[in-house]
DNA sequence: TGAATCCACAACCACATGGTTGTTAATTCG
DNA sequence: CGAATTAACAACCATGTGGTTGTGGATTCA
């Protein structure tokens, strides 16, 4: 699977996003990360494995404990991807209507050209 | 499932992102959307259903054809979410090291305080 | 009207995902 | 040393996902 798909798949679980939010305030051990959730440590470790495969976090052993830290790159990848669509949500509703109308007119023009080309 | 999770789950498939990219240049029918892929029309329709459940697209019937259009709101939701993490990827690597070092030091300060509190 | 086109619905299948429990290795502490 | 802590590994299970094929309804066109 491509990198962006892996990243988005890792991010689509609320437990994992919550873990990332915790890590945004600094590294944490597995137990610390698991504490807020009503699930087993093993389940949280599975989530951590998913986040690590997506390179959203990295490990750093210290004795018995295993600390996790954020890795920034995939976040930027997501931001860059969604940025392409900014014009859609930033235009006012009126301007969006204009945009869609414009696109629709281009569309029917193309259709006419196709018909013309067939004749 | 919450709205953001549904959106990210819809976005984590490359076929669906490709469909959205096509729709960014204007509305399209199911056949038009299915054409670039080496999969059945029914599979593409399933992907469209996922995108529609996430409110990333909407339908508009015209005779036999069923056109799809982009809906901007969920894109903004994703952009707003990832924006929280901007400071992590925008800081230079040196500054990031500083940041992590800083967080780490805060952490060990907390630890010391905990030990102090126990005494 | 009859044929062709567009597309949705349903059933089926292989595989991934998110949870569980049981266990064990490594490390720290008394 | 022996006990407790931390966290990983493995097996298992229910459910969801992404594909398939078969089918049929609505619409258009000759």
Short mmCIF file of C-alpha atoms (C1' of nucleotides) in Angstrom, two decimals:
data_model
loop_
_atom_site.label_atom_id
_atom_site.label_comp_id
_atom_site.label_asym_id
_atom_site.label_seq_id
_atom_site.Cartn_x
_atom_site.Cartn_y
_atom_site.Cartn_z
CA UNK A 1 0.00 0.00 0.00
CA UNK A 2 1.22 3.52 -0.74
CA UNK A 3 2.43 5.79 2.02
CA UNK A 4 -0.52 8.19 2.07
CA UNK A 5 -3.02 5.33 2.17
CA UNK A 6 -1.17 3.73 5.07
CA UNK A 7 -1.11 7.05 6.91
CA UNK A 8 -4.80 7.78 6.42
CA UNK A 9 -5.69 4.21 7.40
CA UNK A 10 -3.73 4.66 10.62
CA UNK A 11 -5.46 7.98 11.31
CA UNK A 12 -9.03 6.81 10.78
CA UNK A 13 -9.25 5.18 14.21
CA UNK A 14 -10.23 7.53 17.07
CA UNK A 15 -8.15 5.59 19.61
CA UNK A 16 -5.05 6.11 17.47
CA UNK A 17 -5.76 9.81 16.94
CA UNK A 18 -6.19 10.14 20.68
CA UNK A 19 -2.80 8.48 21.21
CA UNK A 20 -1.22 10.94 18.78
CA UNK A 21 -2.83 13.84 20.62
CA UNK A 22 -1.25 12.60 23.84
CA UNK A 23 2.14 12.26 22.15
CA UNK A 24 1.89 15.83 20.87
CA UNK A 25 2.63 16.91 24.43
CA UNK A 26 5.74 14.75 24.64
CA UNK A 27 6.98 11.13 24.64
CA UNK A 28 5.11 8.53 26.68
CA UNK A 29 5.46 4.88 27.69
CA UNK A 30 3.01 2.19 26.63
CA UNK A 31 1.33 2.09 30.02
CA UNK A 32 0.89 5.83 30.06
CA UNK A 33 -0.63 5.69 26.61
CA UNK A 34 -2.91 2.79 27.52
CA UNK A 35 -4.16 4.29 30.81
CA UNK A 36 -6.97 6.49 29.43
CA UNK A 37 -8.60 3.62 27.53
CA UNK A 38 -10.86 0.86 28.74
CA UNK A 39 -9.05 -1.73 26.65
CA UNK A 40 -6.18 -4.10 27.29
CA UNK A 41 -2.53 -3.12 27.04
CA UNK A 42 -2.19 -5.59 24.19
CA UNK A 43 -4.82 -3.81 22.13
CA UNK A 44 -3.09 -0.48 22.64
CA UNK A 45 0.20 -2.09 21.61
CA UNK A 46 -1.50 -3.20 18.40
CA UNK A 47 -2.59 0.36 17.73
CA UNK A 48 0.97 1.51 18.37
CA UNK A 49 2.21 -1.02 15.84
CA UNK A 50 -0.17 0.42 13.24
CA UNK A 51 1.02 3.96 13.99
CA UNK A 52 4.62 2.83 13.77
CA UNK A 53 4.13 1.07 10.43
CA UNK A 54 2.74 4.38 9.15
CA UNK A 55 5.85 6.09 10.57
CA UNK A 56 3.66 8.38 12.65
CA UNK A 57 5.58 7.40 15.78
CA UNK A 58 8.88 5.81 16.72
CA UNK A 59 10.16 3.74 19.65
CA UNK A 60 12.87 4.47 22.13
CA UNK A 61 13.63 1.84 24.75
CA UNK A 62 14.61 2.87 28.28
CA UNK A 63 14.98 -0.15 30.54
CA UNK A 64 11.69 -1.97 30.86
CA UNK A 65 9.83 0.96 29.42
CA UNK A 66 9.29 1.66 25.74
CA UNK A 67 8.70 5.31 24.93
CA UNK A 68 6.97 6.58 21.85
CA UNK A 69 7.57 9.89 20.08
CA UNK A 70 5.77 11.63 17.23
CA UNK A 71 7.27 11.65 13.77
CA UNK A 72 6.18 14.68 11.75
CA UNK A 73 6.60 13.67 8.10
CA UNK A 74 3.31 11.82 7.47
CA UNK A 75 1.29 14.68 8.96
CA UNK A 76 2.79 16.96 6.36
CA UNK A 77 1.93 14.44 3.68
CA UNK A 78 -1.73 14.55 4.72
CA UNK A 79 -1.72 18.34 4.92
CA UNK A 80 -0.20 18.61 1.46
CA UNK A 81 -2.76 16.24 0.00
CA UNK A 82 -5.80 17.97 1.45
CA UNK A 83 -4.40 21.35 0.47
CA UNK A 84 -5.29 20.55 -3.16
CA UNK A 85 -8.95 20.80 -2.23
CA UNK A 86 -8.74 24.05 -0.29
CA UNK A 87 -10.42 26.09 -3.02
CA UNK A 88 -13.53 23.92 -2.63
CA UNK A 89 -14.09 24.63 1.03
CA UNK A 90 -12.78 28.20 1.09
CA UNK A 91 -15.02 29.59 -1.62
CA UNK A 92 -18.26 30.99 -0.23
CA UNK A 93 -21.36 29.00 -1.08
CA UNK A 94 -22.27 31.52 -3.76
CA UNK A 95 -18.82 31.36 -5.27
CA UNK A 96 -19.00 27.56 -5.09
CA UNK A 97 -22.27 27.62 -7.00
CA UNK A 98 -20.54 29.77 -9.59
CA UNK A 99 -17.68 27.32 -9.76
CA UNK A 100 -19.97 24.33 -10.25
CA UNK A 101 -22.04 26.21 -12.82
CA UNK A 102 -18.85 27.06 -14.66
CA UNK A 103 -17.69 23.47 -14.61
CA UNK A 104 -21.13 22.32 -15.78
CA UNK A 105 -21.04 24.74 -18.72
CA UNK A 106 -17.57 23.59 -19.71
CA UNK A 107 -18.96 20.10 -19.54
CA UNK A 108 -21.90 20.71 -21.87
CA UNK A 109 -19.60 22.56 -24.24
CA UNK A 110 -17.44 19.44 -24.40
CA UNK A 111 -20.54 17.35 -25.08
CA UNK A 112 -21.51 19.63 -27.96
CA UNK A 113 -18.03 19.35 -29.37
CA UNK A 114 -18.24 15.58 -29.18
CA UNK A 115 -21.54 15.66 -31.05
CA UNK A 116 -20.07 18.02 -33.60
CA UNK A 117 -17.06 15.75 -34.01
CA UNK A 118 -19.31 12.78 -34.73
CA UNK A 119 -21.13 14.51 -37.58
CA UNK B 1 -18.35 6.16 14.00
CA UNK B 2 -17.55 9.84 14.30
CA UNK B 3 -17.48 12.07 11.27
CA UNK B 4 -13.70 12.51 11.03
CA UNK B 5 -13.09 8.76 11.33
CA UNK B 6 -15.61 8.09 8.56
CA UNK B 7 -13.97 10.71 6.36
CA UNK B 8 -10.44 9.39 6.89
CA UNK B 9 -11.62 5.81 6.35
CA UNK B 10 -13.14 6.90 3.04
CA UNK B 11 -9.94 8.69 2.04
CA UNK B 12 -7.51 5.89 2.82
CA UNK B 13 -8.29 4.00 -0.40
CA UNK B 14 -6.32 5.12 -3.48
CA UNK B 15 -9.20 4.31 -5.83
CA UNK B 16 -11.47 6.62 -3.89
CA UNK B 17 -8.89 9.41 -3.75
CA UNK B 18 -8.47 9.06 -7.48
CA UNK B 19 -12.24 9.39 -7.93
CA UNK B 20 -12.20 12.56 -5.85
CA UNK B 21 -9.36 13.94 -7.96
CA UNK B 22 -11.46 13.37 -11.05
CA UNK B 23 -14.45 15.07 -9.44
CA UNK B 24 -12.32 18.08 -8.56
CA UNK B 25 -12.48 18.97 -12.26
CA UNK B 26 -16.28 18.79 -12.33
CA UNK B 27 -19.24 16.40 -11.96
CA UNK B 28 -19.10 12.98 -13.63
CA UNK B 29 -21.35 10.00 -14.24
CA UNK B 30 -20.68 6.54 -12.77
CA UNK B 31 -19.42 5.18 -16.10
CA UNK B 32 -17.06 8.10 -16.53
CA UNK B 33 -15.73 7.57 -13.03
CA UNK B 34 -15.37 3.81 -13.54
CA UNK B 35 -13.64 4.05 -16.92
CA UNK B 36 -10.02 4.55 -15.71
CA UNK B 37 -10.12 1.49 -13.44
CA UNK B 38 -9.71 -2.16 -14.26
CA UNK B 39 -12.53 -3.13 -11.96
CA UNK B 40 -16.24 -3.69 -12.41
CA UNK B 41 -18.81 -0.88 -12.42
CA UNK B 42 -20.33 -2.44 -9.30
CA UNK B 43 -17.08 -2.11 -7.36
CA UNK B 44 -16.80 1.53 -8.31
CA UNK B 45 -20.40 2.05 -7.21
CA UNK B 46 -19.46 0.58 -3.84
CA UNK B 47 -16.62 3.08 -3.55
CA UNK B 48 -19.04 5.86 -4.45
CA UNK B 49 -21.36 4.67 -1.69
CA UNK B 50 -18.49 4.93 0.82
CA UNK B 51 -17.65 8.44 -0.38
CA UNK B 52 -21.29 9.42 -0.16
CA UNK B 53 -21.70 8.06 3.37
CA UNK B 54 -18.73 10.26 4.32
CA UNK B 55 -20.52 13.21 2.63
CA UNK B 56 -17.50 13.70 0.37
CA UNK B 57 -19.75 13.54 -2.69
CA UNK B 58 -23.43 13.85 -3.54
CA UNK B 59 -25.69 12.44 -6.26
CA UNK B 60 -27.71 14.19 -8.90
CA UNK B 61 -29.82 12.07 -11.24
CA UNK B 62 -30.20 13.03 -14.89
CA UNK B 63 -32.20 10.44 -16.82
CA UNK B 64 -30.34 7.15 -16.83
CA UNK B 65 -27.17 8.80 -15.66
CA UNK B 66 -26.27 9.53 -12.04
CA UNK B 67 -23.81 12.37 -11.64
CA UNK B 68 -21.56 12.87 -8.65
CA UNK B 69 -20.26 16.17 -7.29
CA UNK B 70 -17.72 17.01 -4.61
CA UNK B 71 -18.88 18.25 -1.21
CA UNK B 72 -16.26 20.43 0.45
CA UNK B 73 -17.03 20.22 4.18
CA UNK B 74 -15.19 16.99 5.13
CA UNK B 75 -12.02 18.17 3.40
CA UNK B 76 -12.00 21.18 5.68
CA UNK B 77 -12.52 18.89 8.66
CA UNK B 78 -9.39 16.94 7.72
CA UNK B 79 -7.39 20.11 7.09
CA UNK B 80 -8.42 21.55 10.46
CA UNK B 81 -7.48 18.34 12.26
CA UNK B 82 -4.02 18.03 10.71
CA UNK B 83 -3.39 21.72 11.28
CA UNK B 84 -2.94 20.98 15.00
CA UNK B 85 0.26 19.17 14.16
CA UNK B 86 1.74 21.79 11.86
CA UNK B 87 4.33 22.93 14.41
CA UNK B 88 5.81 19.42 14.35
CA UNK B 89 6.54 19.31 10.64
CA UNK B 90 7.27 22.99 10.13
CA UNK B 91 10.02 23.27 12.68
CA UNK B 92 13.42 22.57 11.17
CA UNK B 93 15.04 19.35 12.28
CA UNK B 94 17.27 21.26 14.67
CA UNK B 95 14.34 23.11 16.14
CA UNK B 96 12.47 19.80 16.34
CA UNK B 97 15.33 18.30 18.30
CA UNK B 98 15.11 21.30 20.60
CA UNK B 99 11.39 20.79 20.97
CA UNK B 100 11.73 17.12 21.82
CA UNK B 101 14.59 17.85 24.20
CA UNK B 102 12.44 20.49 25.86
CA UNK B 103 9.50 18.10 26.22
CA UNK B 104 11.83 15.44 27.59
CA UNK B 105 13.21 17.80 30.20
CA UNK B 106 9.71 18.83 31.26
CA UNK B 107 8.99 15.15 31.56
CA UNK B 108 11.91 14.37 33.83
CA UNK B 109 11.08 17.44 35.90
CA UNK B 110 7.61 15.95 36.41
CA UNK B 111 9.16 12.66 37.40
CA UNK B 112 11.33 14.38 39.98
CA UNK B 113 8.30 16.19 41.33
CA UNK B 114 6.46 12.90 41.63
CA UNK B 115 9.39 11.45 43.58
CA UNK B 116 9.51 14.56 45.73
CA UNK B 117 5.77 14.29 46.35
CA UNK B 118 6.15 10.70 47.49
CA UNK B 119 8.71 11.56 50.13
"C1'" DT C 1 -42.28 -1.64 -29.27
"C1'" DG C 2 -37.91 -3.79 -28.66
"C1'" DA C 3 -33.02 -3.38 -27.89
"C1'" DA C 4 -29.39 -1.18 -25.69
"C1'" DT C 5 -27.49 1.58 -21.98
"C1'" DC C 6 -26.74 3.10 -17.23
"C1'" DC C 7 -26.47 1.77 -12.79
"C1'" DA C 8 -28.11 -0.16 -8.38
"C1'" DC C 9 -29.09 -4.26 -5.46
"C1'" DA C 10 -27.92 -8.86 -3.58
"C1'" DA C 11 -25.19 -12.82 -2.55
"C1'" DC C 12 -20.83 -14.58 -2.07
"C1'" DC C 13 -15.74 -14.88 -0.89
"C1'" DA C 14 -10.91 -13.91 0.82
"C1'" DC C 15 -8.57 -11.14 3.73
"C1'" DA C 16 -7.73 -7.31 7.09
"C1'" DT C 17 -8.95 -5.20 11.45
"C1'" DG C 18 -9.78 -4.57 16.27
"C1'" DG C 19 -10.69 -6.71 20.12
"C1'" DT C 20 -9.85 -10.70 23.52
"C1'" DT C 21 -6.97 -14.06 26.64
"C1'" DG C 22 -2.78 -16.60 27.78
"C1'" DT C 23 1.95 -16.44 28.14
"C1'" DT C 24 6.72 -15.03 28.43
"C1'" DA C 25 11.04 -12.24 28.16
"C1'" DA C 26 13.46 -8.48 30.12
"C1'" DT C 27 14.23 -5.39 33.64
"C1'" DT C 28 13.96 -3.34 38.26
"C1'" DC C 29 13.41 -3.41 43.15
"C1'" DG C 30 13.27 -5.23 48.04
"C1'" DC D 1 17.76 -14.24 44.74
"C1'" DG D 2 12.78 -13.73 44.16
"C1'" DA D 3 8.85 -10.84 43.21
"C1'" DA D 4 6.81 -7.33 40.61
"C1'" DT D 5 6.53 -4.47 36.58
"C1'" DT D 6 6.59 -3.45 31.66
"C1'" DA D 7 5.38 -4.68 27.35
"C1'" DA D 8 5.71 -7.89 23.52
"C1'" DC D 9 4.22 -12.26 21.07
"C1'" DA D 10 0.72 -15.73 19.68
"C1'" DA D 11 -3.69 -17.70 18.94
"C1'" DC D 12 -8.34 -16.92 18.48
"C1'" DC D 13 -12.80 -14.63 17.12
"C1'" DA D 14 -16.41 -11.46 15.16
"C1'" DT D 15 -16.97 -8.05 11.98
"C1'" DG D 16 -15.85 -5.01 8.10
"C1'" DT D 17 -13.85 -4.28 3.49
"C1'" DG D 18 -13.02 -4.71 -1.32
"C1'" DG D 19 -13.52 -7.42 -4.88
"C1'" DT D 20 -16.46 -10.65 -7.79
"C1'" DT D 21 -20.82 -12.35 -10.53
"C1'" DG D 22 -25.72 -12.35 -11.44
"C1'" DT D 23 -29.66 -9.75 -12.09
"C1'" DG D 24 -33.17 -6.40 -12.98
"C1'" DG D 25 -35.30 -1.65 -13.19
"C1'" DA D 26 -35.41 2.73 -15.47
"C1'" DT D 27 -34.43 5.33 -19.35
"C1'" DT D 28 -33.22 6.33 -24.12
"C1'" DC D 29 -33.06 5.44 -28.93
"C1'" DA D 30 -33.88 3.18 -33.53
#
